[in-house]
Amino acid sequence: MTLSSVDREPADADPTIAVSVRNVGMRYGDFDAVKDASFDLPKGKFLTILGPSGSGKTTLLRLIAGFGEPTTGEIFINGEPVNAVPAHRRAIGMVFQRLALFPHMTAAQNIAFPLKMRRRDARTIADQVERYLDLVKLGGYGGRRIDALSGGQQQRVAIARALVFEPDLLLLDEPLAALDVKLREEMQLEFRRIQKELGVTTINVTHDQREALVVSDEVIVMNDGVIQQKAQPILAYRKPENAFVANFIGVTNFVHGIVTGVDGGVVAFRSGGKDLRGIAGGSAPQLAEGAQCSAAIRAEQIRIVTGGETPDRFEIVVEGVIADTIFEGERIVYEITVPQLAEASLRVFDHDPAAHTQFQPGARIQLGWNSKDMHVF
Amino acid sequence: MKPPRSAYPWHWRVLDVLERVVETAWPRRFTKGLPHAMLVPVVLLVAILIAGLVEMLDSSFRVLDTNTFLMSDFYTLDNYRRALTENFFQSVATRSFIASFIVTAITLVVAVPYAYLMVRTQSPALRKFLLVALFFPFFIGEVVRAYGWLIILGNQGLVNEFLGLFGLSSVRLLYNYSAVIFGLVQYMLPFAVLMIAPALTAIPEELEAAANSLGANWIRTFRHVVLPLARPGLVAGGLVVMTLSLTNFAIPAMLGGGSQDFMSNVIYDQFFRTSDQGLGSALSILLVIAGSILVGIIFRLFGTGSLAIKGARK
Ligand SMILES: Nc1ncnc2c1ncn2[C@@H]1O[C@H](COP(=O)(O)OP(=O)(O)O)[C@@H](O)[C@H]1O
Ligand SMILES: [Mg+2]
């Protein structure tokens, strides 16, 4: 690869950055599938792009893989601009949504394919294939045809095939989406193990928030083709950048109101007849007195005060009526209508097994929470 | 028990009546035999075909008495001896077979990119154009199309007139082997494309993207992924083109001008020119046998392709 003259160098040409996406946009007709996306991914990190279906995740990933050129912006891999480099000359391993294994080849032939295409020394290919079959715990399965393997085994072949040529970057486009929950959770940890073992920089795409939080070093939340937030999983969860992120990750309640005062990071607002407070959400909050606002609070931050808890532990205590009781096994989810907050509907968890049969629909209870857990947008 | 009126719309009643009519006209116990009954037309057609073949087989063992123009009462292998040993028939057979191989090869080479473009193009307009261009020749028919080539390629044809504009002397484009091959390829192309396109459609585009990301440029993607996966379509298309070419009549007759006869033309001559039904039958039987052997060999070598009946997919 030659360094062509480009006007936009990556932000700082930092040698620790593996992928740098600069103001990338992709337009189909008059529809923007990806809008002005920018981020840097350090080498060796596991990044997950999280977003609902149709939010442009695959589009962004395919641009990085080299299937098509972005309409605007530039992508850098290891500091080199790659917009003009075709997919087959980028050293990127990709695992596709539907795996895209070659059905006319055996598992071993699939894994050998990238080595053959890269004209590696034929004598070393068999060994390398064997090594990667072992890495994904498929030793001895090399001779199987693809359709003679189970779903999980096919996943493993696909991963081995994407990694066997030691790419700079591994891309995963929701390859686990089609698996059942148990296998999916097993494969998530397996991805993480392999990624750690090889230290390969990885971009994973998913609409499964649990997967994003479990496996990633960094999470990017996308919606409508726009990056909403890039943060470590814990921060994306604790400090959502906007209402979309707050809603998309975790079980989140919203209370709508009118801002009555802003004091530094603290926002006072009125919902229904009640005065509430919360912290201003996002990195650049735009809240002024009199503006409409939505306050987000996680289901697990709201406690049921009635019985057990003492009301004075909470800054806010409201009255509610149980509208529905949902048994989820390890916990019960109560859906509670709060007349004081303009009939807002709040979801609250109850993990106390002794309390599992405590409340029936129609029961009146007290709810309590603290203002620091409420993010106002 | 009757459900309340409101819950029972009138079109349900109509269907009920229809169902009762069907039940009386075609009682349930008939239904079991239905699949067999549906085979009757096919069996009839095949039976007629076999009857015809048996009749031909019979005449193929009788020789023509040139005095009375009647077939002999006795059986003899004379027709087969003539068909297999006479130089003329040998050269016609060789010509037909070689032509069918060449036509098949050229047709497949042209049809694969055509079908690929038709299946993969992003532009609906281009896809429509390719489809219409494919079906258009079907409306015209073989003979008219061959006649069209006479007009275009003849000594006073469009091509030669065009060459004449540049002062070039006219070229003999018709009545030779290449003209026949050319005409056959042009005639067979739609069949081949129609057989190959479904096989290509069945290949997920993601496989090609995968091959790309694994380091294969488009040529190697085509060679290692697309072609092997399209093989059933290629085999089926190849077979159709090969057998149709081998037994073609109109194009060698018209574009070959009598000098490039195929087996069908020679058989036609036996039946309708010299009225030697015996020799004609013997040649026909030989053509059927040779064609079947050829198809058998191809099945053996390449599998039965998308014509697979059973167990061909491993
Ligand atoms: N080739 C294309 N032509 C037109 N629209 C497309 C194309 N590819 C994707 N899109 C549109 O872009 C949007 C984002 O698609 P995609 O990136 O596949 O979303 P995700 O992977 O997040 O589900 C979708 O609305 C989709 O319809
Ligand atoms: Mg997708």
XYZ file of C-alpha atoms and ligand atoms in Angstrom:
719
model
C 0.000 0.000 0.000
C 1.255 3.457 -0.840
C 0.518 6.515 1.189
C -1.488 8.629 -1.209
C -1.755 12.314 -0.591
C -4.887 13.058 1.385
C -5.903 16.326 2.893
C -7.420 14.740 5.971
C -4.858 12.949 8.086
C -6.210 10.945 11.008
C -6.643 13.191 14.015
C -3.184 12.658 15.458
C -1.698 9.796 13.368
C -1.431 8.005 16.686
C 0.294 4.614 16.229
C -1.901 3.028 18.891
C -5.061 3.670 16.856
C -6.176 0.744 14.694
C -9.240 2.216 13.046
C -10.111 5.824 12.616
C -13.440 6.809 11.101
C -13.629 10.484 10.106
C -16.980 12.130 9.301
C -18.126 9.105 7.342
C -21.519 9.254 5.663
C -23.295 6.806 3.382
C -26.222 7.874 1.255
C -28.519 5.596 -0.761
C -30.560 7.761 -3.108
C -31.857 10.445 -0.770
C -31.647 8.263 2.323
C -28.730 8.619 4.739
C -27.933 5.162 6.110
C -24.948 6.572 8.050
C -24.518 10.238 8.923
C -21.255 11.937 9.861
C -19.826 9.060 11.898
C -16.482 9.640 13.608
C -14.592 7.532 16.104
C -11.154 6.130 16.901
C -10.559 2.575 17.997
C -7.283 1.755 19.797
C -5.420 -1.405 18.812
C -6.417 -4.589 20.598
C -9.749 -3.237 21.816
C -13.163 -4.838 21.489
C -15.710 -2.304 20.261
C -19.420 -3.035 19.965
C -21.733 -0.994 17.778
C -25.150 -1.261 19.367
C -28.351 -0.109 17.806
C -31.825 -1.168 16.740
C -32.384 -2.895 13.423
C -32.029 -0.467 10.515
C -29.844 1.990 12.421
C -26.977 1.664 9.926
C -24.700 -0.732 11.800
C -24.166 -3.116 8.902
C -23.671 -0.211 6.521
C -20.922 1.261 8.698
C -19.272 -2.128 9.145
C -19.341 -2.849 5.409
C -17.683 0.485 4.734
C -14.887 -0.436 7.113
C -14.605 -3.850 5.430
C -14.305 -2.148 2.047
C -17.586 -3.105 0.385
C -18.343 0.205 -1.214
C -16.930 3.661 -0.649
C -18.443 6.123 1.811
C -20.301 9.037 0.223
C -18.439 11.411 2.503
C -15.532 11.189 4.923
C -12.526 8.908 5.148
C -11.648 5.703 6.950
C -8.102 5.065 8.176
C -6.724 1.677 9.132
C -3.381 1.739 10.934
C -3.086 5.367 9.914
C -3.514 4.685 6.190
C -6.511 6.085 4.289
C -8.314 3.077 2.820
C -11.299 4.506 0.930
C -9.710 3.540 -2.376
C -8.482 0.123 -1.220
C -10.782 -2.720 -2.359
C -12.005 -5.257 0.196
C -9.758 -8.068 -1.011
C -6.636 -5.986 -0.382
C -7.581 -4.951 3.149
C -6.386 -7.285 5.875
C -9.782 -7.525 7.549
C -11.500 -10.668 8.748
C -15.269 -10.497 8.728
C -17.900 -12.807 10.173
C -21.177 -12.191 8.395
C -24.708 -12.007 9.724
C -25.566 -15.284 7.996
C -21.975 -16.568 8.321
C -21.480 -16.913 4.542
C -19.528 -20.140 4.815
C -18.841 -21.820 1.470
C -21.245 -24.769 1.322
C -19.224 -26.632 -1.314
C -16.145 -26.841 0.907
C -15.316 -28.663 4.110
C -14.646 -26.808 7.360
C -10.890 -27.062 6.749
C -11.214 -25.904 3.132
C -13.229 -22.915 4.287
C -10.526 -21.990 6.756
C -7.779 -22.579 4.196
C -9.534 -20.331 1.651
C -8.100 -16.966 2.803
C -4.609 -18.487 3.017
C -4.856 -19.813 -0.526
C -6.213 -16.501 -1.798
C -3.278 -14.760 -0.148
C -0.925 -17.252 -1.770
C 0.610 -18.377 1.489
C 3.201 -21.122 1.265
C 1.152 -24.258 0.555
C 3.241 -26.349 2.995
C 2.292 -24.172 5.951
C -1.421 -23.926 5.169
C -2.468 -27.285 6.630
C -0.663 -26.549 9.909
C -2.152 -23.092 10.199
C -5.649 -24.450 9.541
C -5.107 -27.123 12.188
C -3.976 -24.477 14.693
C -7.064 -22.384 14.171
C -9.393 -25.373 14.287
C -7.882 -26.048 17.710
C -8.241 -22.408 18.729
C -11.990 -22.553 18.144
C -12.149 -26.025 19.728
C -13.015 -27.828 16.502
C -9.964 -30.091 16.331
C -10.882 -33.192 14.335
C -13.844 -31.570 12.576
C -11.835 -30.229 9.633
C -13.101 -32.829 7.186
C -16.779 -32.182 7.884
C -18.929 -30.549 5.266
C -20.494 -27.299 6.426
C -24.030 -28.662 6.464
C -22.858 -31.529 8.685
C -21.972 -29.072 11.460
C -24.267 -27.647 14.134
C -25.070 -23.936 14.332
C -22.489 -23.342 17.051
C -19.822 -25.276 15.167
C -20.535 -23.276 12.022
C -20.009 -20.090 14.066
C -16.635 -21.403 15.110
C -15.625 -22.227 11.531
C -16.634 -18.727 10.494
C -14.504 -17.191 13.255
C -11.516 -19.390 12.435
C -11.827 -18.474 8.748
C -11.917 -14.762 9.568
C -8.875 -14.995 11.838
C -6.634 -17.580 10.207
C -4.787 -15.072 8.003
C -3.971 -12.909 11.031
C -5.927 -9.820 9.966
C -5.387 -6.359 11.458
C -9.046 -6.152 12.290
C -11.926 -8.515 12.990
C -15.474 -7.464 12.092
C -18.512 -9.277 13.459
C -21.895 -8.469 11.935
C -24.415 -9.916 14.393
C -23.267 -13.470 13.730
C -24.917 -14.601 16.957
C -28.337 -13.100 16.290
C -29.775 -16.349 14.947
C -28.629 -18.549 17.851
C -30.773 -19.524 20.814
C -30.096 -17.655 24.043
C -27.948 -20.282 25.770
C -25.681 -20.854 22.791
C -25.537 -17.136 22.134
C -24.286 -16.367 25.622
C -21.732 -19.153 25.350
C -20.488 -17.838 21.995
C -20.292 -14.257 23.317
C -17.844 -15.364 25.966
C -16.063 -17.493 23.365
C -15.603 -14.433 21.116
C -14.243 -12.551 24.071
C -11.820 -15.369 24.971
C -10.482 -15.682 21.398
C -10.215 -11.928 21.041
C -8.215 -11.680 24.277
C -6.048 -14.644 23.328
C -5.095 -13.193 19.946
C -5.309 -9.539 20.930
C -6.957 -8.723 17.609
C -8.786 -5.404 17.324
C -12.473 -6.225 16.964
C -15.612 -4.384 15.942
C -18.775 -6.235 16.832
C -22.251 -5.224 15.716
C -25.355 -6.172 17.644
C -28.807 -5.068 18.677
C -28.480 -7.083 21.908
C -27.636 -4.654 24.727
C -26.644 -7.460 27.062
C -24.055 -8.696 24.561
C -22.713 -5.174 24.143
C -22.306 -4.676 27.883
C -20.830 -8.129 28.523
C -18.155 -8.438 25.855
C -16.971 -4.934 24.973
C -14.223 -2.549 25.998
C -16.125 0.228 24.258
C -19.697 0.647 23.090
C -21.020 2.862 20.323
C -24.780 3.362 20.383
C -26.281 4.134 16.984
C -29.722 5.256 15.926
C -31.036 6.440 12.549
C -27.510 6.351 11.116
C -26.151 8.670 13.789
C -23.696 7.755 16.546
C -25.468 8.635 19.798
C -22.698 7.845 22.254
C -19.304 6.198 22.436
C -18.255 5.107 25.907
C -17.177 2.225 28.059
C -20.108 -0.092 28.770
C -20.384 1.051 32.387
C -20.483 4.713 31.391
C -22.967 4.127 28.602
C -25.161 2.550 31.241
C -24.534 5.018 34.092
C -24.219 8.227 32.101
C -26.375 7.936 28.975
C -25.712 10.774 26.575
C -29.351 11.253 25.593
C -32.847 9.877 26.036
C -32.381 7.353 23.221
C -29.339 5.757 24.847
C -30.997 5.815 28.256
C -34.012 4.032 26.803
C -32.111 1.557 24.616
C -29.811 0.221 27.334
C -31.408 -1.228 30.423
C -35.017 -1.027 31.583
C -35.660 2.685 31.801
C -38.596 4.758 33.025
C -39.400 8.198 31.713
C -41.141 10.992 33.584
C -42.088 14.022 31.488
C -42.267 17.550 32.856
C -41.423 21.242 32.597
C -38.087 22.626 33.784
C -38.521 25.018 36.698
C -34.900 25.753 37.427
C -31.346 24.861 36.461
C -28.542 25.117 38.958
C -25.178 23.849 37.731
C -25.692 20.150 37.018
C -28.951 19.933 38.899
C -32.300 20.398 37.187
C -35.524 21.068 38.996
C -38.706 20.225 37.117
C -42.395 19.761 37.699
C -44.337 16.707 36.553
C -48.055 16.512 37.212
C -48.331 18.340 40.467
C -45.031 17.219 41.894
C -41.685 18.983 42.059
C -38.759 16.703 41.225
C -35.035 17.073 40.769
C -32.473 15.274 38.673
C -29.021 15.720 37.202
C -28.642 17.238 33.759
C -28.016 14.371 31.333
C -25.540 14.277 28.459
C -22.288 16.086 27.859
C -23.957 19.258 26.585
C -27.314 19.616 28.302
C -29.644 22.165 26.751
C -32.234 22.778 29.391
C -33.741 26.149 30.156
C -36.450 27.195 32.523
C -39.889 26.511 31.026
C -38.631 23.868 28.531
C -40.144 20.422 28.149
C -37.967 17.703 29.617
C -37.868 13.922 29.998
C -36.288 12.445 33.081
C -34.925 8.889 32.849
C -34.540 6.536 35.778
C -33.602 2.847 35.708
C -36.109 0.328 36.966
C -33.624 -0.920 39.564
C -33.103 2.580 41.016
C -36.716 2.845 42.086
C -37.520 1.026 45.319
C -40.811 -0.081 46.785
C -41.039 1.665 50.146
C -44.148 -0.023 51.483
C -42.996 -2.693 53.908
C -39.285 -3.053 54.725
C -37.649 0.122 53.391
C -37.771 3.323 55.393
C -39.096 6.346 53.490
C -36.410 8.714 54.809
C -33.739 6.822 52.789
C -35.198 8.459 49.680
C -35.349 12.055 48.536
C -38.496 11.435 46.536
C -41.421 9.319 47.645
C -44.584 8.945 45.556
C -47.798 6.917 45.754
C -48.601 4.385 43.033
C -51.101 1.743 42.046
C -49.926 -1.647 40.756
C -51.199 -1.982 37.187
C -49.551 -5.279 36.318
C -47.347 -7.939 37.884
C -44.959 -9.777 35.570
C -43.182 -12.864 36.866
C -39.779 -13.258 35.163
C -38.285 -16.029 37.249
C -35.405 -14.461 39.150
C -37.378 -11.259 39.627
C -40.804 -9.735 39.463
C -41.473 -6.630 37.391
C -44.248 -4.401 38.656
C -45.857 -1.946 36.335
C -47.024 0.934 38.477
C -49.206 3.913 37.600
C -48.377 7.077 39.512
C -51.277 9.609 39.552
C -49.079 12.289 41.162
C -46.724 12.249 38.123
C -49.383 12.848 35.466
C -50.304 9.144 35.453
C -46.729 8.148 34.497
C -46.226 4.413 34.218
C -43.098 3.146 36.006
C -41.518 -0.282 35.924
C -39.883 -1.475 39.118
C -38.015 -4.707 39.906
C -38.517 -6.775 42.994
C -35.750 -9.271 43.639
C -36.884 -10.302 47.106
C -38.232 -13.833 46.767
C -40.166 -13.500 50.010
C -42.023 -10.561 48.505
C -42.899 -12.333 45.281
C -46.559 -12.640 45.987
C -46.872 -9.489 47.976
C -48.599 -7.141 45.550
C -51.551 -7.800 43.312
C -52.848 -5.430 40.623
C -54.800 -2.634 42.255
C -52.634 -2.572 45.379
C -51.505 0.893 46.504
C -47.816 1.224 47.320
C -45.157 3.842 47.919
C -42.134 4.245 45.636
C -38.915 5.993 46.502
C -35.747 7.084 44.681
C -32.892 9.540 44.874
C -32.473 12.534 42.581
C -28.897 11.633 41.579
C -30.275 8.564 39.751
C -32.541 10.634 37.578
C -31.104 11.939 34.290
C -32.944 14.865 32.793
C -32.846 15.378 29.016
C -76.003 -26.942 15.796
C -76.120 -23.716 13.837
C -73.853 -20.833 14.815
C -75.588 -17.444 15.108
C -76.265 -15.688 11.841
C -74.006 -12.732 12.475
C -70.968 -14.943 13.049
C -71.501 -16.793 9.794
C -70.914 -14.537 6.759
C -72.553 -15.334 3.440
C -69.324 -16.236 1.636
C -68.724 -18.993 4.169
C -72.133 -20.371 3.182
C -71.162 -20.259 -0.500
C -67.992 -22.199 0.298
C -69.990 -24.715 2.307
C -72.248 -25.343 -0.686
C -69.247 -25.659 -2.981
C -67.630 -28.082 -0.593
C -70.764 -30.236 -0.564
C -70.892 -30.195 -4.369
C -67.254 -31.279 -4.554
C -67.911 -33.986 -1.979
C -70.707 -35.515 -4.119
C -68.895 -35.093 -7.429
C -65.538 -36.340 -6.186
C -65.886 -38.498 -3.075
C -63.003 -38.656 -0.629
C -62.022 -42.190 -1.535
C -61.189 -40.997 -5.076
C -58.718 -38.505 -3.692
C -56.223 -41.173 -2.760
C -55.935 -42.124 -6.423
C -55.658 -38.520 -7.588
C -51.854 -38.358 -7.900
C -51.952 -41.475 -10.032
C -54.801 -40.142 -12.125
C -52.778 -37.017 -12.802
C -50.048 -39.157 -14.323
C -52.372 -40.436 -17.041
C -51.644 -37.730 -19.651
C -47.901 -38.193 -19.161
C -48.167 -41.955 -19.453
C -50.217 -41.557 -22.627
C -47.656 -39.216 -24.162
C -44.755 -41.486 -23.294
C -46.682 -44.506 -24.566
C -47.242 -42.831 -27.918
C -43.565 -41.916 -28.078
C -42.559 -45.488 -27.316
C -45.024 -46.855 -29.836
C -43.443 -44.591 -32.438
C -39.969 -45.752 -31.478
C -41.012 -49.398 -31.703
C -42.488 -48.766 -35.117
C -39.221 -47.118 -36.183
C -37.191 -49.936 -34.713
C -39.241 -52.310 -36.835
C -38.706 -50.372 -40.065
C -35.033 -49.882 -39.307
C -34.517 -53.616 -39.866
C -36.229 -53.600 -43.267
C -34.635 -52.407 -46.510
C -36.253 -50.510 -49.342
C -36.944 -52.450 -52.515
C -36.028 -49.892 -55.191
C -38.242 -51.594 -57.812
C -41.476 -51.596 -55.882
C -40.632 -48.825 -53.368
C -41.925 -51.101 -50.633
C -40.211 -52.209 -47.456
C -38.905 -55.763 -47.397
C -40.800 -58.434 -45.407
C -37.596 -59.847 -43.991
C -35.376 -58.345 -41.291
C -31.778 -57.356 -42.017
C -29.002 -55.310 -40.422
C -28.211 -53.734 -43.782
C -29.425 -50.243 -42.811
C -27.251 -50.192 -39.695
C -24.245 -51.440 -41.670
C -24.698 -48.620 -44.165
C -25.296 -46.000 -41.480
C -22.206 -46.983 -39.551
C -19.782 -47.593 -42.401
C -20.587 -45.188 -45.185
C -18.285 -42.172 -45.190
C -21.076 -39.730 -45.762
C -22.973 -40.699 -42.621
C -19.782 -40.808 -40.587
C -18.822 -37.320 -41.566
C -22.329 -36.007 -40.853
C -22.274 -37.622 -37.411
C -18.833 -36.227 -36.646
C -19.919 -32.800 -37.799
C -23.059 -32.874 -35.610
C -21.243 -34.022 -32.501
C -18.332 -31.611 -32.815
C -20.758 -28.777 -33.517
C -22.808 -29.621 -30.440
C -19.653 -29.588 -28.277
C -18.439 -26.284 -29.702
C -21.890 -24.703 -29.457
C -22.236 -25.860 -25.848
C -18.842 -24.476 -24.869
C -19.374 -21.096 -26.541
C -22.960 -20.791 -25.305
C -22.000 -21.458 -21.692
C -19.110 -19.007 -21.854
C -21.461 -16.306 -23.123
C -24.474 -17.288 -21.003
C -22.737 -17.258 -17.608
C -21.764 -13.563 -17.634
C -25.144 -12.678 -19.134
C -27.030 -14.556 -16.435
C -24.719 -13.209 -13.734
C -25.262 -9.630 -14.821
C -28.998 -10.189 -15.035
C -29.168 -11.684 -11.546
C -26.761 -9.333 -9.782
C -27.262 -5.934 -11.380
C -28.437 -3.198 -9.011
C -30.295 -1.474 -11.826
C -33.864 -2.699 -12.343
C -33.884 -1.118 -15.814
C -30.868 -3.150 -16.935
C -32.346 -6.327 -15.488
C -35.596 -5.742 -17.356
C -33.744 -5.033 -20.577
C -31.687 -8.224 -20.264
C -34.812 -10.275 -19.549
C -36.762 -8.855 -22.476
C -33.785 -9.304 -24.787
C -33.695 -12.909 -23.616
C -37.356 -13.680 -24.249
C -37.755 -11.684 -27.427
C -36.169 -14.337 -29.677
C -38.639 -16.910 -28.342
C -41.475 -14.988 -29.966
C -39.789 -15.063 -33.343
C -39.141 -18.754 -33.825
C -36.225 -20.649 -35.173
C -36.914 -20.567 -38.884
C -37.714 -16.876 -39.051
C -34.594 -16.150 -37.060
C -32.431 -18.228 -39.370
C -34.014 -16.350 -42.257
C -33.076 -13.128 -40.517
C -29.461 -14.207 -40.512
C -29.698 -14.908 -44.231
C -30.735 -11.294 -44.721
C -27.988 -9.953 -42.536
C -25.123 -12.228 -43.516
C -25.944 -12.977 -47.181
C -23.713 -11.989 -50.076
C -25.982 -9.008 -50.681
C -26.738 -8.796 -46.980
C -26.413 -5.913 -44.547
C -22.909 -6.798 -43.386
C -21.489 -7.098 -46.869
C -23.184 -3.917 -48.000
C -21.650 -2.178 -45.024
C -18.225 -3.560 -45.940
C -18.865 -2.387 -49.495
C -19.200 1.186 -48.232
C -15.523 1.023 -47.332
C -14.628 -0.480 -50.652
C -14.078 -3.917 -49.174
C -15.052 -6.878 -51.313
C -17.896 -8.977 -49.983
C -17.079 -11.862 -47.677
C -18.756 -15.252 -47.745
C -20.369 -15.414 -44.334
C -23.064 -18.001 -44.958
C -23.289 -21.676 -45.881
C -20.258 -22.748 -43.892
C -19.610 -24.444 -40.560
C -19.046 -21.229 -38.629
C -22.340 -19.787 -39.823
C -24.146 -22.843 -38.457
C -22.260 -22.682 -35.146
C -22.979 -18.974 -34.893
C -26.673 -19.490 -35.601
C -26.908 -22.314 -33.068
C -25.158 -20.336 -30.324
C -27.499 -17.434 -30.911
C -30.475 -19.785 -30.825
C -29.339 -21.658 -27.679
C -28.280 -18.686 -25.597
C -31.708 -17.978 -24.044
C -32.115 -21.630 -23.020
C -28.722 -21.645 -21.333
C -29.312 -18.325 -19.561
C -32.704 -19.488 -18.323
C -31.181 -22.655 -16.889
C -28.183 -20.902 -15.302
C -29.915 -17.838 -13.824
C -31.806 -19.723 -11.075
C -28.581 -21.441 -9.988
C -26.893 -18.037 -9.669
C -29.882 -16.552 -7.865
C -29.536 -19.309 -5.285
C -25.999 -18.165 -4.398
C -26.225 -15.595 -1.562
C -24.455 -12.372 -2.469
C -22.887 -12.492 0.979
C -20.761 -15.454 -0.142
C -19.117 -13.277 -2.753
C -18.557 -10.499 -0.238
C -17.054 -13.081 2.104
C -14.683 -14.339 -0.588
C -13.723 -10.708 -1.249
C -12.963 -9.964 2.371
C -10.949 -13.176 2.566
C -8.642 -11.908 -0.157
C -10.151 -13.105 -3.443
C -10.485 -10.594 -6.273
C -13.538 -10.947 -8.509
C -11.915 -13.404 -10.901
C -10.922 -15.776 -8.119
C -14.275 -15.283 -6.422
C -15.931 -16.310 -9.651
C -13.658 -19.293 -10.131
C -13.678 -20.625 -6.559
C -17.129 -19.668 -5.307
C -19.607 -18.703 -8.028
C -18.821 -21.335 -10.667
C -18.654 -24.346 -8.321
C -21.915 -23.336 -6.694
C -23.575 -22.695 -10.059
C -22.522 -26.118 -11.331
C -25.986 -27.696 -11.209
C -27.270 -24.936 -13.490
C -24.242 -25.202 -15.761
C -24.662 -28.967 -16.155
C -28.387 -28.699 -16.799
C -27.928 -25.792 -19.210
C -25.061 -27.553 -20.957
C -27.116 -30.703 -21.427
C -30.076 -28.870 -22.860
C -27.882 -26.914 -25.272
C -25.905 -29.986 -26.288
C -28.891 -32.216 -27.012
C -30.852 -29.479 -28.764
C -27.827 -28.644 -30.939
C -27.075 -32.255 -31.747
C -30.598 -32.810 -33.035
C -31.163 -29.382 -34.564
C -32.660 -29.226 -38.022
C -33.545 -25.742 -39.188
C -30.296 -23.915 -38.570
C -27.912 -26.336 -40.335
C -30.451 -26.560 -43.149
C -30.805 -22.808 -43.643
C -27.458 -21.372 -42.603
C -25.530 -24.398 -43.880
C -27.288 -24.279 -47.250
C -27.171 -28.053 -47.674
C -23.397 -28.242 -47.317
C -23.396 -28.504 -43.507
C -26.073 -31.094 -42.821
C -26.548 -32.472 -39.323
C -28.011 -35.869 -38.509
C -31.565 -34.544 -38.458
C -31.191 -33.156 -41.960
C -29.909 -36.466 -43.279
C -32.714 -38.342 -41.563
C -35.215 -35.905 -43.043
C -33.778 -36.558 -46.496
C -34.145 -40.324 -46.047
C -37.773 -40.024 -45.056
C -38.937 -37.292 -47.425
C -36.523 -37.221 -50.383
C -35.430 -40.788 -51.050
C -38.357 -42.249 -49.112
C -36.018 -44.830 -47.568
C -37.934 -45.247 -44.367
C -35.675 -48.094 -43.275
C -32.421 -46.187 -43.467
C -34.057 -43.106 -41.968
C -35.297 -45.158 -39.027
C -31.925 -46.775 -38.478
C -30.251 -43.358 -38.434
C -32.887 -42.056 -36.021
C -32.406 -44.988 -33.667
C -28.635 -44.491 -33.763
C -29.072 -40.794 -32.991
C -31.267 -41.611 -30.004
C -28.729 -44.153 -28.728
C -25.731 -41.859 -29.260
C -27.518 -38.956 -27.597
C -28.480 -41.096 -24.599
C -24.922 -42.350 -24.178
C -23.649 -38.780 -24.333
C -26.121 -37.648 -21.676
C -25.213 -40.693 -19.561
C -21.507 -39.854 -19.746
C -22.182 -36.264 -18.725
C -24.326 -37.387 -15.788
C -21.485 -39.646 -14.731
C -18.835 -36.937 -15.039
C -20.655 -33.929 -13.645
C -23.685 -35.234 -11.781
C -27.228 -34.625 -12.893
C -27.142 -30.919 -12.131
C -30.406 -29.183 -11.407
C -32.154 -31.943 -13.377
C -31.315 -34.151 -10.401
C -33.985 -36.708 -9.639
C -32.645 -38.200 -6.439
C -29.517 -38.529 -4.365
C -27.442 -36.388 -6.704
C -26.765 -33.895 -3.907
C -24.133 -35.223 -1.590
N -27.882 -1.035 -0.631
C -28.826 -0.303 -0.008
N -29.674 0.470 -0.712
C -30.620 1.212 -0.103
N -30.797 1.254 1.215
C -29.987 0.523 1.981
C -28.958 -0.303 1.418
N -28.313 -0.920 2.438
C -28.910 -0.510 3.569
N -29.908 0.356 3.295
C -30.762 1.019 4.291
O -29.957 1.595 5.259
C -30.528 1.442 6.544
C -29.534 0.836 7.497
O -29.313 -0.496 7.114
P -28.312 -1.439 7.892
O -26.977 -0.804 7.920
O -28.396 -2.786 7.268
O -28.952 -1.475 9.342
P -28.644 -2.453 10.567
O -27.510 -3.331 10.205
O -28.343 -1.524 11.708
O -29.906 -3.213 10.802
C -31.778 0.607 6.383
O -32.889 1.451 6.438
C -31.630 0.012 5.018
O -32.872 -0.130 4.409
Mg -27.470 -5.521 10.062
